[in-house]
Amino acid sequence: MNQTPQSTAPMAGQLPHVLSADNVTKKFDTAEGPLVAVDNISFDVRPGEFLSVIGPSGCGKSTLFNIIGGLTPDHDGTITVDGEVVRGPHPSIGMVFQEESTFPWRTVIDNVCFPLEIANVPKAERLDKARHFINLVGLSGFENRHPSELSGGMRQRVAIARTLVSQPKILLMDEPFAALDEQTRLLLGDKVLQIQQELKQTTLLITHNITEAVQLSDRILVMTYRPGKLKRIVDIDLPRPRTSDVVSSPAFGAYVAKIWGDLREEASRGMAESERAR
Amino acid sequence: MASTDVVKGMARARRSGISVMQVRIVLLVVLLAGWEIMARSGLLYRDVVPPLETIGWALIKLLSSQAFYWNLAVTVAEVLAALAIGGSIGFMTGVLLGGSRFFGRALEPYIYYLGPTPKIIFFPIMIMWFGVGPGSKIAMGAVSCFFPIALSAAAGMRQIEAVLIRVGRSFRASQWQMAMKIYLPAMRPAVMNGIRLGLGIAIIGTLLAETKLSNRGIGYLIMQAYSVFDMPRMYALLITLFAFAIGANAIVGRFGGPAKRQ
């Protein structure tokens, strides 16, 4: 598991954190001058935890996602995974994208096999692993369908299975349920909770949805509107194993209210600014 | 109203189970009958519009001659060579134009404006470079089909969803794997469409060149029949040419298959 020779931890799980962000800053040059999308953000992800990053639209969440995933090279500060600095897409980080990202010309099983093909895993092993993860996301029986024959929620599950099959240490997701309706989103949240608890999968979720973040997370990082800074870290002390039933508990409501209190001024600032720009 | 009567008649035709194929056959029969009436009426020169029977006999005679098959093989080989050469250069050009915004902006106007120009104006140059034989015909066909295939490949390259490329990068695919597993399959529907267009245009370019100046091929046979005023033979050759074009399109259509897209 540990490819890093400099890793000093003798036992897995003893590491204080699997991923850390140190003073990460990203500026873009725009016509109106430099724009600071992500401003000096630092945080750690602990092994096995579900951590969400929440913020209003335009706070640089997706920029942070791309930096952690190694797809945006020119930034200040460092992302470290298992003591290794991320300088490009890292094998320990598995990304799930916001957009429709299944390959339309591949069947479900071939989509899920994709990362294993890239890694030159032998075919029999590839199919075994792919079937296991298709089963895990609840799509057994759909192996030979094309994405065009599936619903949006099923396609996003294919994308999640495709990322899980590469067995990343950290599952990194950017608003994976943004395009789905509320009920599908809650049910898919249940599926993600179940998988995450079963695999003890360390997960980092980028979202703008408060209920989704509270439903799934152990901790939530709240970001400010432009420039995107870390505003607060909220520990979500709801019982585990968890299902979507928690949304009806009073404690859940209290967390949602608390985070909305933090987000409200950021979101209204963002709204005012975009209206002024119009 | 006459138009509502027509609409009602069409609806009735659908209800009574008249198939598309039946309509096609009826049209063909009507056209052939019209031809036959004109030919037999004596209003037109019999030599220009010969009766169907005469054309039929000419077709049988044509299909039983060895020379016809040899010339057909020449034309088919020329078209295939033109498609292979013009298609592969067109594809590579399209990838370059679609993949680089700079090259696309710099060079694509040339392709857009040269594309609709009748390529036959280059034929004298082709004869000087490649001779009177098949070389100049292949060159004409290749130049003709280069344009639609280059434009389709460039469009296909640009239509690739950016997120699919990011997926490939996130799984650390090599350049070769990106090309084989993402770019090519994503471009396939657009490229197949370009090849379908290119094939038709390659046939036009090749045959046009054959009718201008050549010593073999179907186009050559057509002009030969025309020069000795053997109209039945010329019509028989045209019929074989239609059959060839339809067959070639059907083959490419099968290769293309239905495009799988959301």
XYZ file of C-alpha atoms in Angstrom:
540
model
C 0.000 0.000 0.000
C 2.699 2.463 0.994
C 4.779 3.400 -2.009
C 6.468 6.243 -0.194
C 9.882 5.228 1.138
C 10.081 8.261 3.418
C 6.839 7.284 5.128
C 7.783 6.589 8.735
C 4.459 5.275 10.017
C 4.747 1.595 10.934
C 1.001 1.052 11.284
C -1.729 2.215 8.976
C -4.327 4.297 10.770
C -1.730 5.762 13.069
C -1.007 8.574 10.648
C -2.530 11.807 11.875
C -3.738 12.677 8.373
C -3.677 11.298 4.825
C -3.860 14.595 3.010
C -2.902 18.085 3.990
C -3.292 21.421 2.290
C -0.775 24.067 3.387
C -1.349 27.726 2.534
C -2.915 26.916 -0.820
C -3.515 30.035 -2.899
C -4.621 30.385 -6.505
C -4.785 33.632 -8.473
C -6.229 34.034 -11.950
C -5.364 36.867 -14.318
C -8.579 38.376 -15.639
C -9.335 41.437 -17.749
C -10.148 43.365 -14.557
C -6.861 42.403 -12.903
C -5.820 39.441 -10.753
C -8.616 37.462 -9.091
C -7.836 35.476 -5.947
C -9.953 32.331 -6.217
C -8.461 30.414 -3.280
C -6.821 32.416 -0.509
C -4.336 30.774 1.824
C -6.303 27.659 2.744
C -4.846 25.033 5.080
C -6.514 21.892 6.405
C -5.880 18.195 7.044
C -7.904 15.136 6.128
C -7.826 12.357 8.751
C -7.814 8.687 7.726
C -11.312 7.264 7.246
C -13.140 10.528 7.754
C -15.752 12.134 5.548
C -14.830 15.785 5.129
C -16.896 18.295 3.174
C -15.916 21.684 1.839
C -18.951 23.952 1.574
C -19.233 27.478 0.218
C -21.368 29.738 -1.942
C -21.109 29.707 -5.746
C -17.940 31.488 -6.838
C -15.930 30.784 -3.677
C -13.298 28.774 -5.539
C -14.483 25.307 -4.462
C -13.982 23.794 -7.883
C -10.577 25.455 -8.169
C -9.605 23.799 -4.880
C -10.908 20.466 -6.233
C -8.714 20.760 -9.322
C -5.662 21.766 -7.271
C -6.033 18.766 -4.931
C -6.599 16.496 -7.930
C -3.366 17.747 -9.498
C -5.107 19.145 -12.587
C -4.190 22.794 -11.842
C -0.419 23.026 -11.591
C 0.227 26.748 -11.087
C -0.717 27.467 -7.503
C 1.046 28.580 -4.338
C 1.258 26.394 -1.257
C 1.385 22.610 -1.208
C -0.927 19.604 -1.179
C 0.660 16.585 0.499
C -0.614 13.005 0.277
C 1.112 10.463 2.550
C 4.069 12.818 2.784
C 4.318 13.186 -0.998
C 3.797 16.589 -2.594
C 1.098 16.537 -5.285
C 2.537 17.851 -8.568
C 0.055 16.219 -10.935
C -2.698 13.595 -10.767
C -1.706 11.348 -7.832
C -2.510 7.605 -7.658
C -3.749 7.970 -4.062
C -6.437 10.465 -5.080
C -9.516 9.350 -7.022
C -11.654 12.083 -8.573
C -15.406 12.128 -9.291
C -16.511 15.061 -11.425
C -19.574 17.256 -11.300
C -20.333 16.942 -15.019
C -21.571 13.893 -16.855
C -18.309 11.985 -17.115
C -19.082 8.406 -18.173
C -17.741 7.390 -21.583
C -20.851 7.144 -23.800
C -19.200 4.628 -26.151
C -18.368 2.172 -23.351
C -20.733 -0.151 -21.502
C -21.060 0.130 -17.713
C -18.499 -2.597 -17.074
C -16.073 -1.180 -19.636
C -16.428 2.258 -18.070
C -15.562 0.828 -14.660
C -12.645 -1.147 -16.141
C -11.117 2.034 -17.592
C -8.656 2.922 -14.771
C -7.537 -0.720 -14.590
C -6.857 -0.756 -18.343
C -4.783 2.389 -17.904
C -2.829 0.620 -15.138
C -2.391 -2.506 -17.343
C -4.205 -4.832 -14.924
C -4.806 -8.281 -16.542
C -8.257 -8.687 -18.082
C -9.672 -11.378 -15.762
C -8.707 -9.404 -12.668
C -10.093 -6.249 -14.243
C -13.520 -7.786 -14.798
C -13.587 -9.297 -11.278
C -12.820 -5.986 -9.631
C -15.194 -4.040 -11.873
C -18.073 -6.437 -11.063
C -17.362 -6.067 -7.354
C -17.618 -2.279 -7.450
C -20.622 -2.278 -9.817
C -22.332 -4.484 -7.237
C -21.251 -2.122 -4.458
C -22.958 0.869 -6.102
C -26.054 -1.263 -6.735
C -25.834 -1.603 -10.522
C -25.562 -5.384 -10.866
C -27.465 -6.473 -13.959
C -26.623 -3.286 -15.838
C -23.043 -4.279 -16.744
C -23.658 -4.403 -20.467
C -25.815 -1.297 -20.798
C -24.546 1.923 -22.318
C -24.759 5.169 -20.286
C -27.457 6.478 -22.675
C -29.724 3.705 -21.372
C -29.324 4.746 -17.712
C -30.756 7.544 -15.576
C -28.610 10.472 -14.417
C -28.314 9.008 -10.912
C -27.225 5.628 -12.291
C -24.630 7.266 -14.534
C -23.178 9.116 -11.561
C -22.977 5.791 -9.687
C -21.055 4.357 -12.652
C -18.641 7.285 -12.344
C -18.243 6.638 -8.593
C -17.638 2.904 -9.166
C -15.073 3.765 -11.857
C -13.159 5.911 -9.371
C -13.472 3.424 -6.473
C -12.146 0.546 -8.614
C -8.739 2.221 -8.667
C -8.822 1.941 -4.838
C -7.700 5.474 -4.064
C -6.773 6.396 -0.490
C -8.867 9.523 -0.844
C -12.097 9.783 -2.763
C -12.347 13.372 -3.997
C -15.784 14.420 -5.285
C -16.880 17.748 -6.790
C -20.661 18.207 -6.368
C -21.331 14.760 -7.798
C -25.086 15.071 -7.222
C -25.514 18.655 -8.452
C -27.446 17.651 -11.571
C -29.852 15.326 -9.730
C -33.251 15.960 -8.137
C -33.585 16.179 -4.335
C -34.986 12.659 -3.752
C -32.398 10.969 -5.932
C -29.780 13.037 -4.171
C -30.873 11.818 -0.699
C -31.007 8.187 -1.825
C -27.629 8.462 -3.535
C -26.311 10.061 -0.330
C -27.424 6.922 1.518
C -25.530 4.794 -0.992
C -22.399 6.893 -0.588
C -22.673 6.706 3.238
C -23.076 2.936 3.100
C -20.094 2.502 0.774
C -17.946 4.919 2.703
C -18.700 3.178 6.021
C -18.158 -0.260 4.474
C -14.816 0.587 2.879
C -13.793 3.059 5.617
C -13.092 5.241 2.606
C -11.491 8.598 3.342
C -13.647 11.046 1.404
C -13.390 14.726 0.551
C -16.589 16.185 -0.858
C -16.926 19.623 -2.435
C -20.517 20.871 -2.296
C -22.801 23.879 -2.004
C -25.648 21.810 -0.548
C -25.969 22.166 3.233
C -28.237 19.164 3.912
C -26.012 16.963 1.782
C -22.907 18.089 3.667
C -24.492 17.539 7.118
C -26.021 14.208 6.082
C -22.681 12.776 4.978
C -19.845 14.460 6.852
C -17.779 14.062 9.984
C -16.445 17.585 9.555
C -17.409 20.505 7.342
C -15.077 23.281 6.183
C -17.035 26.462 5.485
C -15.510 28.768 2.862
C -16.042 32.492 2.361
C -17.135 34.149 -0.872
C -14.328 35.565 -3.046
C -11.519 35.416 -2.138
C -12.172 31.854 -0.947
C -10.840 31.619 2.608
C -11.491 29.100 5.338
C -14.197 30.569 7.547
C -14.871 27.841 10.088
C -14.573 24.101 10.667
C -17.737 22.456 12.035
C -17.601 18.987 13.646
C -20.743 17.017 12.844
C -21.425 14.854 15.879
C -24.237 12.721 14.487
C -24.292 8.961 15.168
C -22.732 6.456 12.757
C -23.617 4.276 10.902
C -25.844 6.902 9.438
C -28.642 6.896 6.837
C -30.755 9.608 5.272
C -33.113 9.236 8.299
C -30.870 11.684 10.190
C -32.348 14.546 8.187
C -35.454 14.407 10.430
C -33.551 14.587 13.755
C -33.446 17.864 15.733
C -29.636 17.763 15.906
C -29.509 17.669 12.102
C -31.703 20.754 11.901
C -29.472 22.549 14.390
C -26.343 21.841 12.293
C -28.060 22.987 9.094
C -29.155 26.217 10.828
C -25.675 26.818 12.176
C -23.976 26.360 8.797
C -26.618 28.431 7.016
C -25.882 31.180 9.561
C -22.257 31.117 8.437
C -23.044 30.825 4.745
C -25.857 33.333 4.551
C -23.710 36.462 4.610
C -21.212 34.906 2.175
C -23.935 33.882 -0.248
C -25.666 37.274 -0.111
C -22.322 38.989 -0.647
C -21.786 36.804 -3.707
C -25.270 37.554 -4.989
C -24.855 41.298 -4.515
C -21.525 41.254 -6.332
C -22.782 39.300 -9.310
C -25.799 41.617 -9.568
C -23.543 44.658 -9.493
C -21.419 43.195 -12.258
C -24.502 42.872 -14.450
C -60.080 21.844 -50.011
C -57.688 20.007 -52.272
C -54.823 20.117 -49.816
C -56.895 18.605 -46.993
C -57.986 15.888 -49.397
C -54.335 15.119 -50.064
C -53.600 15.034 -46.344
C -56.568 12.753 -45.742
C -55.442 10.558 -48.598
C -51.968 10.310 -47.088
C -53.400 9.401 -43.699
C -55.548 6.743 -45.332
C -52.507 5.415 -47.173
C -50.648 5.023 -43.858
C -53.627 3.323 -42.213
C -54.063 0.891 -45.073
C -50.478 -0.254 -44.545
C -48.754 1.028 -47.673
C -45.054 0.745 -46.945
C -42.262 3.145 -47.841
C -40.843 0.470 -50.118
C -44.114 0.254 -52.048
C -44.076 4.016 -52.620
C -40.512 3.799 -53.908
C -41.366 0.991 -56.291
C -44.398 2.879 -57.617
C -42.258 5.962 -58.283
C -39.666 3.885 -60.125
C -42.332 2.193 -62.242
C -43.921 5.567 -63.095
C -40.534 6.997 -64.155
C -39.692 3.983 -66.282
C -43.162 4.005 -67.884
C -42.775 7.733 -68.650
C -39.421 7.033 -70.256
C -40.855 4.213 -72.326
C -43.794 6.372 -73.520
C -41.395 9.157 -74.562
C -39.128 6.696 -76.329
C -41.994 5.076 -78.261
C -43.899 8.304 -79.014
C -41.460 9.365 -81.704
C -41.401 12.919 -80.333
C -37.743 12.578 -79.364
C -34.782 11.156 -81.178
C -34.840 7.413 -80.667
C -31.062 7.437 -80.426
C -31.071 9.876 -77.486
C -33.978 8.263 -75.607
C -33.836 4.584 -76.534
C -36.597 2.228 -75.335
C -36.003 0.294 -72.104
C -35.668 -2.983 -73.946
C -32.691 -1.652 -75.898
C -31.033 -0.382 -72.711
C -31.722 -3.745 -71.059
C -29.979 -5.643 -73.845
C -27.068 -3.180 -73.726
C -26.800 -3.747 -69.952
C -26.716 -7.528 -70.377
C -24.078 -7.200 -73.083
C -22.050 -4.869 -70.849
C -22.245 -7.146 -67.809
C -21.106 -10.149 -69.847
C -17.994 -8.427 -71.184
C -14.662 -8.848 -69.405
C -13.507 -5.357 -70.301
C -16.296 -3.864 -68.170
C -15.129 -5.648 -65.000
C -11.539 -4.700 -65.632
C -12.490 -1.016 -65.989
C -14.812 -1.222 -62.963
C -11.918 -2.618 -60.912
C -9.748 0.301 -62.063
C -12.355 2.855 -60.927
C -12.995 1.099 -57.584
C -9.255 0.934 -56.897
C -8.852 4.606 -57.784
C -11.686 5.657 -55.457
C -10.354 3.518 -52.590
C -6.828 4.848 -53.027
C -8.173 8.419 -53.182
C -10.192 7.872 -49.993
C -7.215 6.305 -48.199
C -4.782 9.074 -49.165
C -7.132 12.079 -48.949
C -8.842 10.634 -45.863
C -5.697 10.031 -43.819
C -4.169 13.404 -44.694
C -7.555 15.054 -44.037
C -7.892 13.283 -40.691
C -4.422 14.341 -39.531
C -5.048 17.910 -40.678
C -8.376 17.938 -38.836
C -6.769 16.693 -35.618
C -4.173 19.458 -35.866
C -6.774 22.154 -36.570
C -9.172 20.893 -33.900
C -6.497 20.284 -31.305
C -4.723 23.629 -31.540
C -6.735 26.812 -31.276
C -3.864 28.702 -32.911
C -3.586 26.465 -36.002
C -7.351 26.255 -36.224
C -7.747 30.007 -36.326
C -4.785 30.485 -38.664
C -5.528 27.800 -41.249
C -9.172 26.822 -41.145
C -10.405 29.704 -43.352
C -8.344 28.275 -46.228
C -10.082 24.937 -45.885
C -13.500 26.561 -45.602
C -13.037 28.644 -48.737
C -11.161 26.057 -50.812
C -13.639 23.323 -49.797
C -16.551 24.347 -52.062
C -14.282 25.240 -55.024
C -14.742 22.762 -57.910
C -11.555 20.689 -57.662
C -11.702 19.893 -61.393
C -9.881 23.193 -62.009
C -6.780 21.478 -60.573
C -7.044 18.618 -63.041
C -4.610 20.048 -65.648
C -2.003 20.364 -62.890
C -2.693 16.798 -61.730
C -2.183 15.502 -65.280
C 1.164 17.271 -65.482
C 2.258 15.870 -62.109
C 0.773 12.371 -62.191
C 0.177 11.592 -65.867
C -2.884 10.586 -67.877
C -3.303 7.231 -66.083
C -4.872 6.415 -62.689
C -2.399 8.657 -60.810
C -4.133 11.886 -61.768
C -7.594 10.376 -61.028
C -6.497 9.264 -57.554
C -5.064 12.733 -56.948
C -8.357 14.362 -57.975
C -10.395 12.069 -55.716
C -7.947 12.580 -52.845
C -8.006 16.369 -53.137
C -11.817 16.282 -53.259
C -12.384 14.137 -50.150
C -9.615 15.797 -48.120
C -11.831 18.805 -47.320
C -14.962 17.261 -45.797
C -12.884 14.757 -43.822
C -10.533 17.458 -42.455
C -13.472 19.651 -41.403
C -15.349 16.745 -39.784
C -12.264 15.595 -37.888
C -11.622 19.155 -36.649
C -15.249 19.465 -35.502
C -15.088 16.030 -33.857
C -11.936 17.014 -32.002
C -13.561 20.193 -30.692
C -16.751 18.405 -29.652
C -14.935 16.130 -27.194
C -16.293 16.887 -23.726
C -13.534 18.544 -21.681
C -14.484 16.493 -18.619
C -13.680 13.213 -20.401
C -10.145 14.453 -20.971
C -9.901 15.409 -17.297
C -11.107 11.911 -16.349
C -8.303 10.420 -18.445
C -5.725 12.725 -16.885
C -6.968 12.044 -13.348
C -6.330 8.314 -13.928
C -2.885 9.242 -15.263
C -3.383 7.938 -18.806
C -0.344 8.293 -21.098
C -0.567 10.365 -24.299
C -0.976 7.165 -26.298
C -3.732 5.874 -24.005
C -5.487 9.249 -24.165
C -5.432 9.086 -27.980
C -6.574 5.474 -28.266
C -9.088 5.311 -25.426
C -10.555 8.825 -25.320
C -9.856 11.022 -28.348
C -10.415 8.445 -31.105
C -13.599 6.827 -29.752
C -15.048 10.244 -28.872
C -14.358 11.481 -32.421
C -15.636 8.348 -34.126
C -19.193 9.505 -35.011
C -17.946 12.789 -36.518
C -15.115 11.111 -38.422
C -17.388 8.385 -39.826
C -19.748 11.083 -41.014
C -16.811 12.829 -42.720
C -15.763 9.584 -44.407
C -19.311 9.067 -45.672
C -19.328 12.562 -47.206
C -15.745 12.093 -48.423
C -16.566 8.831 -50.202
C -19.329 10.457 -52.250
C -17.063 13.338 -53.162
C -14.136 11.028 -53.967
C -16.384 9.131 -56.395
C -17.424 12.413 -58.030
C -13.835 13.694 -58.270
C -12.453 10.446 -59.652
C -15.198 9.939 -62.234
C -15.183 13.545 -63.341
C -11.457 13.247 -63.988
C -11.975 9.972 -65.856
C -14.484 11.589 -68.176
C -12.127 14.485 -68.908
C -8.993 12.673 -69.919
C -8.157 9.038 -69.332
C -7.499 5.664 -70.883
C -9.356 3.346 -68.488
C -12.134 3.242 -65.889
C -15.935 3.579 -65.937
C -15.765 7.298 -66.726
C -13.578 6.475 -69.710
C -16.085 3.859 -70.944
C -18.931 6.359 -70.619
C -17.125 8.979 -72.693
C -16.121 6.315 -75.236
C -19.747 5.208 -75.651
C -20.786 8.841 -75.977
C -18.156 9.608 -78.621
C -19.439 6.805 -80.878
C -23.027 7.777 -79.957
C -23.814 4.375 -78.454
C -26.528 5.732 -76.109
C -27.921 2.377 -74.878
C -24.426 1.377 -73.730
C -23.940 4.773 -72.073
C -27.190 4.429 -70.121
C -26.232 0.899 -69.113
C -22.935 2.259 -67.773
C -24.781 4.970 -65.826
C -26.971 2.297 -64.226
C -23.917 0.347 -63.077
C -22.490 3.584 -61.696
C -25.635 4.234 -59.612
C -25.423 0.691 -58.265
C -21.751 1.242 -57.365
C -22.450 4.521 -55.536
C -25.394 3.048 -53.592
C -23.373 -0.052 -52.645
C -20.374 2.005 -51.494
C -22.568 4.219 -49.313
C -24.279 1.202 -47.773
C -20.901 -0.294 -46.816
C -19.706 2.917 -45.133
C -23.097 3.274 -43.429
C -22.709 -0.186 -41.928
C -19.197 0.634 -40.684
C -20.397 3.876 -39.118
C -23.249 2.268 -37.255
C -25.625 4.230 -35.055
C -23.823 6.888 -33.009
C -24.120 6.114 -29.289
C -24.714 9.403 -27.516
C -26.840 10.600 -24.661
